Amino acid sequence: MSSRSIAIVGLLATASLAALAAPDDRPGAPAIAWRQHDIQRPKPPVVEPADVPIASRPPADAVILFDGQSLDAWKADRGGPARWKIVDGTLQTVPGAGRIETRREFGDIQLHVEWSAPSPPHGKGQDRGNSGVFLMGEFEVQVLDSYRAETYADGQAGAIYGQYPPLSNPARPPGEWQTYDIAFRRPRFDEGGRLIEPARITVFFNGILVQNAEPPFGRTSWLEWEPYQGRKGVRGPIALQDHDHPVRYRNIWLRELPERMDPSPADLARPKVVALTPATLDRYAGRYRHSTKSDSPPAIIARDGDHLTLRLPSRPRAFRLEPISETEFDMPHTDGRFTFRVDASGKVTGVRFQIADGDREWTRIGR
Ligand code: MG
């Protein structure tokens, strides 16, 4: 082949690759992403996990989903009771019995799951100890026998299935108990059902961080992920996948996570700022030192227009102190207050610095 025809073949190959990399116009699609289940996608490195004991008791506020005794928390996702088996205190997938899911629905959670792949191992690739933990019924954290067993990177144990391979592969051998500790933040939608914040999934697999607050593009699925479906007040069940393999589970519990509270206007109310003359403000300017730590570097208070500034030796930025009375100053962004001490002659001798529940006295050591 001539060098010219080699160049043309090269061009054609480049053109066909460009055609494959067409932009993904599904809502939530990242600008650049691997194609799903790409066998060329790099596999995460194998990491032998630390040999840490598994906690024998869940935290006091946990919702127990499986404690070895009953399947009461679960149902078949097609309806009716869950038809998986309890064997020696473990929950065993019954091939063909279908996926099971919790009767209750959950939003933001911390979830603990222990699982064990069938031993001796059987099959290969995705046909080897496959199950899965579905968050909100939609986002699968893959369960698979990934111990010395290969499959596509976004389908191995600890993957957010079809989207994010785990960062490491800390799988234990089949038959051994393995742990998933998952932090899940549900997606947020606006009133019109439009996605305003994707879900977030963090996974520790056998104590090793394998998913670090990753945002799923949409619900996980085989072949192609699916875009988010806008819903209000989203919650969903925890589900366990029946993939025709007798994977075992035990010690399944979760903690429901509260919403962070925004402050109300009353919470943000602060004393009214008053106007003091420059002369009044100037008399507070000077160097102050912790009253009982004589070797500590001084804090410096200065006037800046209608307020004071505080420079602490260890902080790069000056803090703003706003007058709320003749002798008291408030920090606008911090629950902090400064009350200056003034002696009978009108000389400023020190200041009390209150921050939240802490209280410290500074002595004025000079201008
Ligand atoms: Mg699976």
Short mmCIF file of C-alpha atoms and ligand atoms in Angstrom, two decimals:
data_model
loop_
_atom_site.label_atom_id
_atom_site.label_comp_id
_atom_site.label_asym_id
_atom_site.label_seq_id
_atom_site.Cartn_x
_atom_site.Cartn_y
_atom_site.Cartn_z
CA MET A 1 0.00 0.00 0.00
CA SER A 2 1.39 3.42 -0.92
CA SER A 3 1.96 6.00 1.78
CA ARG A 4 -0.82 8.08 0.15
CA SER A 5 -3.39 5.27 0.45
CA ILE A 6 -2.29 4.62 4.07
CA ALA A 7 -3.00 8.28 4.79
CA ILE A 8 -6.48 7.99 3.21
CA VAL A 9 -7.28 4.85 5.24
CA GLY A 10 -6.13 6.73 8.36
CA LEU A 11 -8.42 9.63 7.50
CA LEU A 12 -11.38 7.33 7.00
CA ALA A 13 -10.71 5.65 10.36
CA THR A 14 -10.60 9.07 12.06
CA ALA A 15 -13.85 10.07 10.35
CA SER A 16 -15.68 6.96 11.52
CA LEU A 17 -14.48 7.50 15.12
CA ALA A 18 -15.73 11.08 14.95
CA ALA A 19 -19.13 9.75 13.89
CA LEU A 20 -19.25 7.50 16.96
CA ALA A 21 -18.52 10.42 19.26
CA ALA A 22 -21.70 12.31 18.37
CA PRO A 23 -22.83 14.55 21.24
CA ASP A 24 -25.31 12.97 23.62
CA ASP A 25 -28.42 15.17 23.68
CA ARG A 26 -30.21 13.34 26.49
CA PRO A 27 -30.94 15.69 29.41
CA GLY A 28 -28.27 15.24 32.06
CA ALA A 29 -25.71 13.89 29.61
CA PRO A 30 -22.16 14.97 30.38
CA ALA A 31 -20.26 16.82 27.65
CA ILE A 32 -17.76 13.99 27.30
CA ALA A 33 -18.47 10.48 28.47
CA TRP A 34 -17.37 6.98 27.71
CA ARG A 35 -19.85 4.95 25.74
CA GLN A 36 -21.69 2.61 28.07
CA HIS A 37 -20.02 -0.72 28.93
CA ASP A 38 -16.90 0.23 26.91
CA ILE A 39 -14.57 -2.75 27.33
CA GLN A 40 -11.61 -0.47 26.61
CA ARG A 41 -12.40 1.76 29.54
CA PRO A 42 -9.53 1.35 32.03
CA LYS A 43 -10.16 -1.05 34.89
CA PRO A 44 -9.62 0.34 38.39
CA PRO A 45 -6.57 -0.89 40.27
CA VAL A 46 -6.98 -3.80 42.65
CA VAL A 47 -6.58 -2.74 46.30
CA GLU A 48 -6.51 -5.24 49.11
CA PRO A 49 -8.81 -3.75 51.74
CA ALA A 50 -7.82 -3.40 55.38
CA ASP A 51 -8.85 -6.29 57.56
CA VAL A 52 -11.33 -4.35 59.69
CA PRO A 53 -14.04 -6.02 61.75
CA ILE A 54 -17.61 -5.52 60.55
CA ALA A 55 -19.73 -3.73 63.14
CA SER A 56 -22.03 -6.18 64.88
CA ARG A 57 -24.68 -3.64 65.79
CA PRO A 58 -26.24 -0.86 63.71
CA PRO A 59 -26.42 2.69 65.08
CA ALA A 60 -29.29 3.46 67.42
CA ASP A 61 -31.25 5.51 64.88
CA ALA A 62 -30.96 2.98 62.06
CA VAL A 63 -33.95 1.68 60.13
CA ILE A 64 -33.32 -2.08 60.06
CA LEU A 65 -34.07 -3.56 56.67
CA PHE A 66 -32.71 -7.05 57.29
CA ASP A 67 -31.40 -8.40 60.59
CA GLY A 68 -31.34 -12.11 59.77
CA GLN A 69 -34.84 -12.79 61.10
CA SER A 70 -37.54 -11.55 58.77
CA LEU A 71 -38.35 -10.16 55.37
CA ASP A 72 -41.09 -7.91 56.75
CA ALA A 73 -39.43 -4.77 55.43
CA TRP A 74 -39.50 -6.11 51.87
CA LYS A 75 -41.92 -6.98 49.11
CA ALA A 76 -41.63 -8.28 45.58
CA ASP A 77 -41.38 -5.37 43.18
CA ARG A 78 -44.10 -7.01 41.08
CA GLY A 79 -46.31 -7.01 44.17
CA GLY A 80 -46.88 -9.53 46.94
CA PRO A 81 -44.41 -10.76 49.52
CA ALA A 82 -40.69 -10.99 48.85
CA ARG A 83 -39.93 -14.54 47.78
CA TRP A 84 -36.24 -14.60 48.62
CA LYS A 85 -34.99 -17.11 51.22
CA ILE A 86 -33.58 -16.65 54.69
CA VAL A 87 -30.78 -19.19 55.08
CA ASP A 88 -28.81 -19.29 58.34
CA GLY A 89 -29.66 -15.66 59.07
CA THR A 90 -28.72 -14.47 55.60
CA LEU A 91 -30.95 -13.25 52.84
CA GLN A 92 -30.43 -15.25 49.68
CA THR A 93 -31.45 -14.29 46.18
CA VAL A 94 -33.79 -16.84 44.69
CA PRO A 95 -33.10 -16.93 40.98
CA GLY A 96 -36.28 -16.16 39.12
CA ALA A 97 -38.10 -14.80 42.19
CA GLY A 98 -37.56 -11.26 40.91
CA ARG A 99 -36.27 -8.09 42.41
CA ILE A 100 -37.29 -7.24 45.96
CA GLU A 101 -37.74 -3.76 47.34
CA THR A 102 -38.43 -2.13 50.67
CA ARG A 103 -42.04 -1.39 51.57
CA ARG A 104 -40.97 2.03 52.75
CA GLU A 105 -39.54 4.69 50.50
CA PHE A 106 -36.53 6.82 51.28
CA GLY A 107 -34.77 9.95 50.05
CA ASP A 108 -31.36 10.96 51.38
CA ILE A 109 -29.81 8.06 53.26
CA GLN A 110 -26.73 6.41 54.66
CA LEU A 111 -27.03 2.74 53.77
CA HIS A 112 -25.08 -0.26 55.00
CA VAL A 113 -25.26 -3.55 53.12
CA GLU A 114 -23.22 -6.73 53.46
CA TRP A 115 -23.13 -9.21 50.64
CA SER A 116 -21.37 -12.36 49.59
CA ALA A 117 -20.89 -13.77 46.11
CA PRO A 118 -21.59 -17.46 45.52
CA SER A 119 -18.76 -19.85 46.38
CA PRO A 120 -17.39 -21.69 44.56
CA PRO A 121 -17.59 -19.03 41.86
CA HIS A 122 -19.51 -19.78 38.73
CA GLY A 123 -19.64 -18.10 35.34
CA LYS A 124 -17.74 -15.10 34.06
CA GLY A 125 -18.19 -11.43 33.22
CA GLN A 126 -21.67 -10.22 34.19
CA ASP A 127 -22.79 -13.82 34.69
CA ARG A 128 -20.83 -14.24 37.94
CA GLY A 129 -22.41 -13.37 41.29
CA ASN A 130 -24.49 -10.55 39.82
CA SER A 131 -27.02 -8.66 41.90
CA GLY A 132 -27.31 -4.99 42.77
CA VAL A 133 -28.40 -2.43 45.31
CA PHE A 134 -30.82 0.09 43.83
CA LEU A 135 -31.09 3.47 45.50
CA MET A 136 -34.51 5.07 45.27
CA GLY A 137 -35.31 2.10 43.06
CA GLU A 138 -33.44 3.75 40.17
CA PHE A 139 -29.70 3.93 40.71
CA GLU A 140 -27.85 0.61 40.86
CA VAL A 141 -24.67 0.13 42.80
CA GLN A 142 -23.49 -3.04 41.14
CA VAL A 143 -23.00 -6.23 43.10
CA LEU A 144 -20.81 -8.70 41.21
CA ASP A 145 -18.06 -11.17 41.90
CA SER A 146 -15.17 -8.95 40.84
CA TYR A 147 -12.45 -10.88 42.65
CA ARG A 148 -9.89 -11.84 40.01
CA ALA A 149 -12.72 -11.70 37.50
CA GLU A 150 -12.95 -9.33 34.55
CA THR A 151 -15.86 -7.51 33.05
CA TYR A 152 -16.42 -4.05 31.62
CA ALA A 153 -15.31 -1.35 34.04
CA ASP A 154 -18.73 0.32 34.50
CA GLY A 155 -20.25 -3.07 35.35
CA GLN A 156 -17.96 -4.38 38.07
CA ALA A 157 -18.63 -4.45 41.79
CA GLY A 158 -18.93 -0.96 43.25
CA ALA A 159 -19.81 0.62 39.88
CA ILE A 160 -22.71 2.99 39.49
CA TYR A 161 -23.90 0.63 36.84
CA GLY A 162 -23.20 1.67 33.27
CA GLN A 163 -21.93 5.10 34.32
CA TYR A 164 -19.10 5.19 36.84
CA PRO A 165 -16.61 2.37 37.41
CA PRO A 166 -15.40 2.15 40.99
CA LEU A 167 -12.18 4.08 41.63
CA SER A 168 -10.56 0.91 42.98
CA ASN A 169 -11.33 -2.77 43.10
CA PRO A 170 -11.18 -3.89 46.74
CA ALA A 171 -13.26 -7.04 46.15
CA ARG A 172 -12.87 -9.96 48.51
CA PRO A 173 -13.02 -13.58 47.32
CA PRO A 174 -16.40 -15.21 46.67
CA GLY A 175 -17.99 -16.56 49.82
CA GLU A 176 -16.45 -13.84 52.01
CA TRP A 177 -18.60 -11.06 53.39
CA GLN A 178 -18.14 -7.66 51.79
CA THR A 179 -19.53 -4.28 52.81
CA TYR A 180 -21.06 -1.37 51.02
CA ASP A 181 -21.44 1.84 52.95
CA ILE A 182 -23.32 4.23 50.76
CA ALA A 183 -24.20 7.90 51.12
CA PHE A 184 -27.04 8.83 48.81
CA ARG A 185 -28.37 12.29 48.12
CA ARG A 186 -31.54 12.19 46.08
CA PRO A 187 -31.99 14.37 42.99
CA ARG A 188 -33.78 17.68 43.45
CA PHE A 189 -36.41 18.98 41.05
CA ASP A 190 -38.08 22.35 40.81
CA GLU A 191 -41.84 22.87 41.05
CA GLY A 192 -42.17 22.16 37.36
CA GLY A 193 -40.35 18.84 37.71
CA ARG A 194 -37.14 20.07 36.08
CA LEU A 195 -33.91 18.67 37.45
CA ILE A 196 -32.06 21.26 39.51
CA GLU A 197 -29.55 18.95 41.18
CA PRO A 198 -28.65 15.40 40.16
CA ALA A 199 -28.45 12.58 42.70
CA ARG A 200 -25.09 12.04 44.41
CA ILE A 201 -23.69 8.65 45.29
CA THR A 202 -20.74 7.94 47.54
CA VAL A 203 -19.70 4.33 48.13
CA PHE A 204 -17.19 2.76 50.47
CA PHE A 205 -16.60 -0.84 49.35
CA ASN A 206 -14.90 -2.92 52.05
CA GLY A 207 -13.90 0.40 53.63
CA ILE A 208 -12.31 1.72 50.42
CA LEU A 209 -13.81 4.82 48.78
CA VAL A 210 -14.88 3.75 45.28
CA GLN A 211 -17.47 6.42 44.42
CA ASN A 212 -16.81 9.96 45.57
CA ALA A 213 -20.09 11.91 45.43
CA GLU A 214 -20.64 11.00 41.78
CA PRO A 215 -23.72 12.44 40.03
CA PRO A 216 -25.59 9.81 37.98
CA PHE A 217 -26.63 11.12 34.57
CA GLY A 218 -30.04 9.55 35.10
CA ARG A 219 -31.42 6.20 36.23
CA THR A 220 -29.01 3.35 35.59
CA SER A 221 -29.86 0.73 33.05
CA TRP A 222 -28.34 -1.94 30.85
CA LEU A 223 -27.18 -0.70 27.41
CA GLU A 224 -28.21 2.90 27.98
CA TRP A 225 -28.92 5.02 31.00
CA GLU A 226 -32.22 6.87 31.07
CA PRO A 227 -32.75 10.58 31.74
CA TYR A 228 -34.17 11.77 35.05
CA GLN A 229 -37.93 11.80 35.27
CA GLY A 230 -38.99 14.96 37.03
CA ARG A 231 -40.99 14.29 40.17
CA LYS A 232 -41.86 16.27 43.24
CA GLY A 233 -40.77 15.18 46.71
CA VAL A 234 -38.86 12.24 45.37
CA ARG A 235 -38.45 9.14 47.45
CA GLY A 236 -38.13 5.54 46.44
CA PRO A 237 -37.49 2.05 47.80
CA ILE A 238 -34.17 0.32 48.28
CA ALA A 239 -34.23 -2.62 45.90
CA LEU A 240 -32.07 -5.71 45.52
CA GLN A 241 -31.64 -7.23 42.10
CA ASP A 242 -32.34 -10.82 41.15
CA HIS A 243 -29.88 -11.54 38.37
CA ASP A 244 -30.32 -15.32 38.56
CA HIS A 245 -27.41 -15.81 40.95
CA PRO A 246 -27.68 -16.92 44.61
CA VAL A 247 -25.97 -13.84 46.07
CA ARG A 248 -26.41 -13.54 49.84
CA TYR A 249 -27.06 -10.44 51.93
CA ARG A 250 -27.05 -9.67 55.65
CA ASN A 251 -27.04 -6.69 58.03
CA ILE A 252 -28.92 -4.22 55.87
CA TRP A 253 -29.78 -0.96 57.55
CA LEU A 254 -29.99 2.69 56.73
CA ARG A 255 -30.16 6.03 58.41
CA GLU A 256 -32.48 8.67 57.00
CA LEU A 257 -30.65 11.94 56.58
CA PRO A 258 -32.34 15.23 57.46
CA GLU A 259 -32.55 18.25 55.19
CA ARG A 260 -30.26 21.05 56.17
CA MET A 261 -32.35 23.88 57.54
CA ASP A 262 -32.14 27.29 55.96
CA PRO A 263 -32.33 30.11 58.52
CA SER A 264 -35.58 31.99 58.88
CA PRO A 265 -35.59 35.81 58.87
CA ALA A 266 -35.94 35.60 62.67
CA ASP A 267 -32.80 33.45 62.86
CA LEU A 268 -30.93 36.08 60.87
CA ALA A 269 -32.17 39.04 62.93
CA ARG A 270 -29.30 40.98 64.43
CA PRO A 271 -29.01 44.12 66.52
CA LYS A 272 -29.45 47.40 64.73
CA VAL A 273 -26.20 49.02 63.68
CA VAL A 274 -25.75 52.50 65.19
CA ALA A 275 -23.65 55.43 63.99
CA LEU A 276 -20.67 56.40 66.16
CA THR A 277 -18.47 59.42 65.60
CA PRO A 278 -14.97 58.84 64.16
CA ALA A 279 -13.54 60.05 67.48
CA THR A 280 -15.51 57.43 69.43
CA LEU A 281 -14.43 54.69 67.03
CA ASP A 282 -10.81 55.86 67.09
CA ARG A 283 -10.50 55.36 70.80
CA TYR A 284 -10.93 51.57 70.38
CA ALA A 285 -8.11 51.32 67.86
CA GLY A 286 -5.04 49.57 69.19
CA ARG A 287 -3.33 46.29 69.99
CA TYR A 288 -4.99 43.72 72.20
CA ARG A 289 -3.69 40.50 73.69
CA HIS A 290 -5.29 37.49 75.33
CA SER A 291 -5.40 38.41 79.04
CA THR A 292 -3.89 35.12 80.25
CA LYS A 293 -1.49 34.41 77.36
CA SER A 294 1.18 37.07 77.64
CA ASP A 295 3.30 35.58 74.86
CA SER A 296 0.52 35.45 72.27
CA PRO A 297 0.83 37.75 69.24
CA PRO A 298 -1.53 40.71 69.45
CA ALA A 299 -4.77 41.26 67.61
CA ILE A 300 -5.08 44.65 65.95
CA ILE A 301 -8.26 46.71 65.94
CA ALA A 302 -8.46 49.71 63.63
CA ARG A 303 -11.10 52.11 62.37
CA ASP A 304 -12.29 51.86 58.78
CA GLY A 305 -14.80 54.62 58.08
CA ASP A 306 -17.93 53.98 60.16
CA HIS A 307 -16.85 50.63 61.63
CA LEU A 308 -13.88 48.80 63.12
CA THR A 309 -11.73 46.07 61.65
CA LEU A 310 -10.07 43.23 63.48
CA ARG A 311 -6.85 41.61 62.33
CA LEU A 312 -5.92 38.33 63.97
CA PRO A 313 -2.32 37.19 63.61
CA SER A 314 -3.33 33.83 62.18
CA ARG A 315 -5.96 35.04 59.69
CA PRO A 316 -5.24 36.61 56.31
CA ARG A 317 -8.41 38.72 56.17
CA ALA A 318 -9.57 41.51 58.42
CA PHE A 319 -12.96 41.04 60.10
CA ARG A 320 -15.60 43.74 60.14
CA LEU A 321 -16.97 44.88 63.51
CA GLU A 322 -20.11 47.01 63.38
CA PRO A 323 -21.20 49.24 66.29
CA ILE A 324 -24.49 48.31 67.98
CA SER A 325 -24.00 50.58 71.00
CA GLU A 326 -21.38 52.95 72.35
CA THR A 327 -19.20 50.01 73.51
CA GLU A 328 -20.55 46.92 71.70
CA PHE A 329 -19.70 45.69 68.22
CA ASP A 330 -21.24 42.88 66.21
CA MET A 331 -19.73 40.66 63.50
CA PRO A 332 -22.08 40.66 60.48
CA HIS A 333 -21.22 37.15 59.25
CA THR A 334 -20.39 35.45 62.53
CA ASP A 335 -22.15 34.96 65.83
CA GLY A 336 -19.53 37.12 67.48
CA ARG A 337 -19.62 40.20 69.66
CA PHE A 338 -17.02 42.58 71.08
CA THR A 339 -17.74 44.53 74.27
CA PHE A 340 -15.07 47.08 75.13
CA ARG A 341 -14.14 47.91 78.71
CA VAL A 342 -13.77 51.59 79.41
CA ASP A 343 -12.46 52.86 82.76
CA ALA A 344 -13.78 55.85 84.72
CA SER A 345 -11.41 58.21 82.91
CA GLY A 346 -12.79 57.07 79.53
CA LYS A 347 -9.70 55.01 78.65
CA VAL A 348 -10.26 51.75 76.79
CA THR A 349 -8.55 48.96 78.79
CA GLY A 350 -9.68 45.79 77.04
CA VAL A 351 -12.41 43.93 75.27
CA ARG A 352 -14.51 40.83 75.81
CA PHE A 353 -14.69 38.75 72.64
CA GLN A 354 -17.68 36.41 72.62
CA ILE A 355 -17.98 33.91 69.84
CA ALA A 356 -20.93 31.51 69.82
CA ASP A 357 -20.58 29.78 73.21
CA GLY A 358 -16.98 30.86 73.77
CA ASP A 359 -15.81 33.84 75.73
CA ARG A 360 -12.36 35.40 75.94
CA GLU A 361 -10.89 38.49 77.50
CA TRP A 362 -8.31 40.62 75.77
CA THR A 363 -6.25 43.37 77.39
CA ARG A 364 -5.32 46.44 75.48
CA ILE A 365 -1.53 46.68 75.30
CA GLY A 366 -1.10 49.86 73.29
CA ARG A 367 -2.12 51.74 70.20
MG MG B 1 -26.46 -6.07 38.82
#
